[in-house]
Coordinates of C-alpha atoms in Angstrom, one line a residue:
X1 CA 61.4 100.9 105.8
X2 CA 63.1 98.2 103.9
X3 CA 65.4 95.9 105.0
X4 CA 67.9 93.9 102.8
X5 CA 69.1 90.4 104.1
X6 CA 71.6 89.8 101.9
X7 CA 72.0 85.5 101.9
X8 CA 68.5 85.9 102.8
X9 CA 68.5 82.0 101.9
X10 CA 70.9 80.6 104.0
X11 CA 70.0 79.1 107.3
X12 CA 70.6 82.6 109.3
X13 CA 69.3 84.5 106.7
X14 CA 66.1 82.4 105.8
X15 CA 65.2 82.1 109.9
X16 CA 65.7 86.3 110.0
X17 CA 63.2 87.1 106.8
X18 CA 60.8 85.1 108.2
X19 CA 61.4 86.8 112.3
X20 CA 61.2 89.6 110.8
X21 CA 58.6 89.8 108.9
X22 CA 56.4 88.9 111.6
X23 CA 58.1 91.0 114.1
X24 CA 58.1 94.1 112.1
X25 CA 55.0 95.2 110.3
X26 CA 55.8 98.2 109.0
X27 CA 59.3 96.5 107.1
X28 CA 59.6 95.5 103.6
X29 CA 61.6 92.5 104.2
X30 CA 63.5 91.5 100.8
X31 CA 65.9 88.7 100.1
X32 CA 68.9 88.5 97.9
X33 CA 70.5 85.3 97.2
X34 CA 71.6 83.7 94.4
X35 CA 70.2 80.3 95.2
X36 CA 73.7 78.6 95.2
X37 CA 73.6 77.4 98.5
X38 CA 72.6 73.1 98.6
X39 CA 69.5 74.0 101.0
X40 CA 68.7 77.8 99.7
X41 CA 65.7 76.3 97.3
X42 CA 64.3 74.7 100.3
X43 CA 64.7 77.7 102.1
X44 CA 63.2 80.1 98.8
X45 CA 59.9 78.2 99.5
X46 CA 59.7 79.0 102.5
X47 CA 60.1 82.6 102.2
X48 CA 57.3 82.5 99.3
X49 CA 55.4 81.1 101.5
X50 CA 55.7 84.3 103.7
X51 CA 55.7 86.3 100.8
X52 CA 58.7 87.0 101.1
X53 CA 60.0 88.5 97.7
X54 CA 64.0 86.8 96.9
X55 CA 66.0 88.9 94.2
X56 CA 68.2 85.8 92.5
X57 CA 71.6 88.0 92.0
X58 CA 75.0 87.6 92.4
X59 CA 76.4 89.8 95.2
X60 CA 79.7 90.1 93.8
X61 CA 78.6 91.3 90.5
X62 CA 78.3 95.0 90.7
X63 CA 75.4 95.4 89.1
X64 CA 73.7 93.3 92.1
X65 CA 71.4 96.3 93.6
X66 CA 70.0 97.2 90.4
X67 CA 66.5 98.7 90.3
X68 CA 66.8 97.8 94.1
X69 CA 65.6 101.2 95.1
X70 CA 66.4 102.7 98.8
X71 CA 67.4 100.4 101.7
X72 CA 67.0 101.2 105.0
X73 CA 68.6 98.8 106.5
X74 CA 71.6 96.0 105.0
X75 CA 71.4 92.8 107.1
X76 CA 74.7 90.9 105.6
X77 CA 74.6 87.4 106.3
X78 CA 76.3 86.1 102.8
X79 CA 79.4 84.3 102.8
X80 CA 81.6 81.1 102.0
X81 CA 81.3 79.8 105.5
X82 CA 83.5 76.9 105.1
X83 CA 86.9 77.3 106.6
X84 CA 88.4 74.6 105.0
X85 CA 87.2 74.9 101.4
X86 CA 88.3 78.3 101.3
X87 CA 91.4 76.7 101.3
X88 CA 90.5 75.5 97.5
X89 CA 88.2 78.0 96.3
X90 CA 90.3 81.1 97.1
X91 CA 88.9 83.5 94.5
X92 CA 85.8 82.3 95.3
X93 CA 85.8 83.0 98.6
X94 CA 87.0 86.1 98.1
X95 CA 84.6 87.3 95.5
X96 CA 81.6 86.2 97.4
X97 CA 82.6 87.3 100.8
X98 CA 84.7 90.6 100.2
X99 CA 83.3 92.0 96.9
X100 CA 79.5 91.4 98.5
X101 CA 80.8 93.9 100.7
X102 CA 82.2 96.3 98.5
X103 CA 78.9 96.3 96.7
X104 CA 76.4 96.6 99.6
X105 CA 78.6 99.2 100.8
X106 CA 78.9 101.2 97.7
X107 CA 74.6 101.2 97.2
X108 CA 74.5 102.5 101.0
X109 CA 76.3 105.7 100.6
X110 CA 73.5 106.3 97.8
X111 CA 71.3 105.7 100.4
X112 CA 72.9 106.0 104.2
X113 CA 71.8 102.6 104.8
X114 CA 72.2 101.1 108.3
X115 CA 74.2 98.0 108.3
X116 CA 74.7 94.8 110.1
X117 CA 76.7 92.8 109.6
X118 CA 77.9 89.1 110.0
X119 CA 81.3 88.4 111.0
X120 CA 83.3 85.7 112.0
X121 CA 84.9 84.7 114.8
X122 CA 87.5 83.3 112.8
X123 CA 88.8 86.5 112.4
X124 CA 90.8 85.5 115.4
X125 CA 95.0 84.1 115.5
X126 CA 95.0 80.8 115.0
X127 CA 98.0 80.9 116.8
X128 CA 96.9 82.4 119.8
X129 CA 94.0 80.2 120.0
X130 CA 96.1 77.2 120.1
X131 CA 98.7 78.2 122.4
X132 CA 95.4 78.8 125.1
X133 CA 95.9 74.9 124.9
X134 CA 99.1 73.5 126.0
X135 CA 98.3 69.6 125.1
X136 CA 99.1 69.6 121.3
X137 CA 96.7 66.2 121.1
X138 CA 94.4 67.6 123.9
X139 CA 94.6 64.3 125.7
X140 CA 92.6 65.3 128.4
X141 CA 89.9 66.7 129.2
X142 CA 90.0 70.9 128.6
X143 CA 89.3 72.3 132.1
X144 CA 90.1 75.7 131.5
X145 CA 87.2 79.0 131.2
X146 CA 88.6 80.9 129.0
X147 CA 86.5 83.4 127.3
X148 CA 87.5 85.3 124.0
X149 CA 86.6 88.9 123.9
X150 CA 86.5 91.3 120.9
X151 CA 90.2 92.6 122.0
X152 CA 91.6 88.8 121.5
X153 CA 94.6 88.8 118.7
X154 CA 94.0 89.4 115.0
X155 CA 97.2 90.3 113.6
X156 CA 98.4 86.7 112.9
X157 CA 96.8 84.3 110.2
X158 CA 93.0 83.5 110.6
X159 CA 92.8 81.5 107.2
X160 CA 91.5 82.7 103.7
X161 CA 87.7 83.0 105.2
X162 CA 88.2 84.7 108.6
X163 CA 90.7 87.0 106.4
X164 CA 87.9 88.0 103.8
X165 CA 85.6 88.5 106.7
X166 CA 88.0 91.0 108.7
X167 CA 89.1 92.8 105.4
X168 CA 85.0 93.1 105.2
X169 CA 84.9 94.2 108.7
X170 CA 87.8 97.2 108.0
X171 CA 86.0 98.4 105.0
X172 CA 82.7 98.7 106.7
X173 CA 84.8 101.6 109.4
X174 CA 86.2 102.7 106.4
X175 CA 82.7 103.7 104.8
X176 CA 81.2 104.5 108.0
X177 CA 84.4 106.8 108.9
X178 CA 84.6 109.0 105.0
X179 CA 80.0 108.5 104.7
X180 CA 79.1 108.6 108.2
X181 CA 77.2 105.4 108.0
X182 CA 76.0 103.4 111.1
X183 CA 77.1 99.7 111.6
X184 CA 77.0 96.6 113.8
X185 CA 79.3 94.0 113.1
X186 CA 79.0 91.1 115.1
X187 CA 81.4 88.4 114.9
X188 CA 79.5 85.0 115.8
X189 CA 80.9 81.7 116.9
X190 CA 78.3 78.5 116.1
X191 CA 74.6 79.3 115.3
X192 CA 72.6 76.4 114.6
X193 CA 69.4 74.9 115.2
X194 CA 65.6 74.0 113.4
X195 CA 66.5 74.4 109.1
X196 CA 70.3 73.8 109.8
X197 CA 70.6 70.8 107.2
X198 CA 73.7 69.5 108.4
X199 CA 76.3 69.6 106.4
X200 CA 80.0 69.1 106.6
X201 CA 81.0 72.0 105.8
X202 CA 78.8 73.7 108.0
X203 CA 76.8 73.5 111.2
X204 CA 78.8 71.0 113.6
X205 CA 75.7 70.4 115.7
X206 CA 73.1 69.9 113.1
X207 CA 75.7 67.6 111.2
X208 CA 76.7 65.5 114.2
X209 CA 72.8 65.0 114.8
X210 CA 72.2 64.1 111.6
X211 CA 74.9 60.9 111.9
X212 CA 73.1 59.9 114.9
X213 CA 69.9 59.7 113.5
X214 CA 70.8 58.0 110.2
X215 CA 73.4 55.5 112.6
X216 CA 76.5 56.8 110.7
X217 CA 80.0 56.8 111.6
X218 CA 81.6 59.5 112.7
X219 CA 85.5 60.5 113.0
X220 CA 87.1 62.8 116.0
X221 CA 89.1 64.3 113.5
X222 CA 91.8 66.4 114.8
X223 CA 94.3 67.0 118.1
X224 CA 94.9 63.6 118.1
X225 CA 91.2 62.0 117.8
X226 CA 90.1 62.5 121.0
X227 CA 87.3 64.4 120.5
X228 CA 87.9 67.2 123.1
X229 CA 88.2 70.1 121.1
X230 CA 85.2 72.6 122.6
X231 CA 83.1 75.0 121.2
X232 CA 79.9 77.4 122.5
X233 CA 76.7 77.2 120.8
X234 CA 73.9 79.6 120.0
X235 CA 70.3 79.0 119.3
X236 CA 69.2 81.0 116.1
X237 CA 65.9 81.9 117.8
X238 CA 67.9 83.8 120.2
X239 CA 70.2 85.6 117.8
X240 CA 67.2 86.2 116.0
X241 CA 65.9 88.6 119.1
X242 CA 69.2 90.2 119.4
X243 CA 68.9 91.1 116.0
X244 CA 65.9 92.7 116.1
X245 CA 67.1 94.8 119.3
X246 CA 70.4 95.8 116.8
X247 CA 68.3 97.1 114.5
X248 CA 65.4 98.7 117.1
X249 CA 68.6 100.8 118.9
X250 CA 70.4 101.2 115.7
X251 CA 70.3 105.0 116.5
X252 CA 71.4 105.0 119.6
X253 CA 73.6 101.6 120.1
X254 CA 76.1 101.7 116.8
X255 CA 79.7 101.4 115.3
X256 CA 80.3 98.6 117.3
X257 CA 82.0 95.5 117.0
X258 CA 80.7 92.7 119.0
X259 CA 81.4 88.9 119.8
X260 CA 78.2 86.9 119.4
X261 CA 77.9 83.4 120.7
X262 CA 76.3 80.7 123.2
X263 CA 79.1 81.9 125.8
X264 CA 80.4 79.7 128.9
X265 CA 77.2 78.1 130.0
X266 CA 76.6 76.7 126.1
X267 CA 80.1 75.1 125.5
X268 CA 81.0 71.3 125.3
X269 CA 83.4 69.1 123.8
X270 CA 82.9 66.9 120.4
X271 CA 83.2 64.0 123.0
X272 CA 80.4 64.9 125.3
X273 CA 78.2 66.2 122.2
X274 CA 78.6 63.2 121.1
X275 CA 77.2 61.6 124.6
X276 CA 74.3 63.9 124.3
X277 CA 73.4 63.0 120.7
X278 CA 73.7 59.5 121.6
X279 CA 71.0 60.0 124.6
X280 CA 68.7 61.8 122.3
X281 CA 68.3 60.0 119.2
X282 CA 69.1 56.3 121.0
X283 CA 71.6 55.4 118.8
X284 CA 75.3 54.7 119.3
X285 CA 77.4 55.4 116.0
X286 CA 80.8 54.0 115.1
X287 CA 83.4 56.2 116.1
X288 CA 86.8 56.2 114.8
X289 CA 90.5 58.5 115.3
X290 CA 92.2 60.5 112.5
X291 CA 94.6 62.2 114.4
X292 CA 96.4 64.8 112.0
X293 CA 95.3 68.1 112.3
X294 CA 94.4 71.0 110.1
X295 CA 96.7 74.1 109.9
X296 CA 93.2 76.0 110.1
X297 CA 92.0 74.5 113.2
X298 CA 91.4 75.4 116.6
X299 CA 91.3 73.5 119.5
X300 CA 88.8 76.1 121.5
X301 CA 86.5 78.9 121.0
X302 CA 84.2 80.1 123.9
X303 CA 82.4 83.4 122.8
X304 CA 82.7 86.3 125.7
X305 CA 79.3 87.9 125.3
X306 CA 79.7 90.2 128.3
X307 CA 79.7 93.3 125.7
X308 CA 76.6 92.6 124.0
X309 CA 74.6 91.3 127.3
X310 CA 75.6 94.9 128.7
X311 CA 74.3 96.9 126.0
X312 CA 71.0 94.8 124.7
X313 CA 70.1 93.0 128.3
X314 CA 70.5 90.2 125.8
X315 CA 71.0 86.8 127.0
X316 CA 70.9 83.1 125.5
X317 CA 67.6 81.9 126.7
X318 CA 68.5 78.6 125.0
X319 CA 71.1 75.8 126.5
X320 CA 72.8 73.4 125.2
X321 CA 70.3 70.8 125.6
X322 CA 67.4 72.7 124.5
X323 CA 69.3 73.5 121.1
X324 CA 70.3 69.6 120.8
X325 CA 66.1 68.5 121.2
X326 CA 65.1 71.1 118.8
X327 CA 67.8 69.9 116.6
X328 CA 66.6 66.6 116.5
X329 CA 63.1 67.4 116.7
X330 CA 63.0 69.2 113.5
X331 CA 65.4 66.7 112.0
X332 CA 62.9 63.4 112.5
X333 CA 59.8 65.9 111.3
X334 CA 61.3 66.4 108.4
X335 CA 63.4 63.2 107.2
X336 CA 62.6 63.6 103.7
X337 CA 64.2 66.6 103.5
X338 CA 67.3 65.9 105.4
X339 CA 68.0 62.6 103.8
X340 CA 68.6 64.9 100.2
X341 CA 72.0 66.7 102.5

């Protein structure tokens, strides 16, 4: 059986090669990435280390899967992640999120590959997202539990990247519809955790951690500055084991669309992350307010995960201050590495 992680050297990618090659014997576990990504060197040695073999392609060329072979199995977890860049870098975006697609999708009819793949949940109105809120600035504390479930709104604007992910999404059904493939698309909120370098652009708890360890400043950016926009977390160890249920059920669990995410009980606002941070790493950073607010952001976004607990008995084992020590845990053991990010 070979499995294909497509952005194998990513931070989700990299952390699945390496689960699942110790979780499933039997697999050929093979990366493909084109080692574009700031950390995906870093990540490359650790996969050698595994002996884990890493194809350096472009997945938006078409001649990507070439000499390849059979997959069994496409674990897509390539993409422009940053919502705001793709704002910049619209071709870009599009060719490395959409035309991946196209590509993987076209080698699995050759082969009726299984897929899973990584979604967004982006994909999601921005609109309705922000009317959940009725404070424009969000000048108080958010008290309501709102979850948002796979039947939330889609049909407004989502921005350039949660677009190229839900055109993605339609042209997997599309494939699976006219070659009978089988699919899991699971549309994740924040995963983060140990090899998340923290970057801007990506990984909110890993870069916030970072700026309390190196005693940087930080900016509430947003909703007028206040620093009470929320958002769920999830642990990559444990969407690591509800991967490997995915693909153990793959038969029998499939063509699904499912919300991934920390959930209610792993939610928090910038402001109280930013309390938590501060009692971990001992330090107190400089905060300031830039009030405006991006046309692409959302005040709120609390994964409802009651679909994928029901059909995995999959739960976040994981809280919010469990992911915040491993965080910084992995961060002070390996200094070096983060100061280069």
């Amino acid at each position: 059986m070979k499995i294909a992680i497509l952005g194998g050297c990513g931070f989700i990618g990299s952390n699945l090669c390496i689960y699942l090659n110790k979780r499933l014997k039997r697999a050929n576990i093979i990366s493909i990435d084109n080692i574009s990504g700031n950390g995906s060197k870093f990540n490359l040695k650790r996969l050698k280390e595994k002996k884990i073999k890493n194809f350096k392609r472009n997945l938006s060329k078409q001649n990507v899967f070439k000499n390849i072979g059979k997959v069994s199995l496409f674990i897509n977890c390539c993409s422009d992640p940053a919502v705001e860049n793709s704002k910049k870098y619209i071709n870009e975006v599009i060719n490395n999120n959409f035309l991946s697609t196209l590509n993987m999708l076209n080698h699995s009819i050759k082969y009726n590959s299984d897929i899973i793949y990584f979604s967004t949940s982006r994909v999601y109105s921005i609109k309705s997202i922000n009317k959940l809120i009725k404070d424009k600035n969000v000048k108080k504390k958010i008290t309501i539990n709102k979850k948002i479930s796979e039947k939330f709104d889609t049909s407004a604007i989502r921005s350039i990247y949660g677009s190229t992910k839900y055109f993605s999404e339609d042209l997997i059904k599309e494939f699976s519809y006219l070659y009978n493939l089988k699919y899991i698309i699971n549309r994740c909120g924040i995963v983060t955790g140990p090899w998340q370098f923290g970057k801007k652009e990506q990984g909110l708890f890993s870069f916030w951690m970072k700026k309390h360890i190196k005693g940087e400043p930080i900016k509430f950016i947003g909703y007028g500055g206040n620093g009470n926009q929320i958002r769920d977390a999830l642990h990559i160890n444990d969407l690591n084991e509800l991967i490997l249920k995915q693909i153990l059920n793959i038969n029998n669990i499939k063509n699904l669309t499912l919300n991934v995410g920390g959930g209610l009980k792993n939610k928090i606002s910038l402001k109280d992350l930013t309390k938590k941070c501060e009692k971990i790493s001992n330090n107190v950073c400089k905060k300031s307010k830039i009030k405006f607010t991006s046309n692409y952001d959302i005040p709120y976004y609390v994964t409802d995960i009651k679909m994928v607990k029901k059909l995995y008995k999959w739960i976040p084992k994981k809280n919010i201050n469990i992911i915040l020590k491993d965080i910084y845990k992995w961060m002070i053991n390996n200094k070096n590495l983060i100061n280069k990010f």
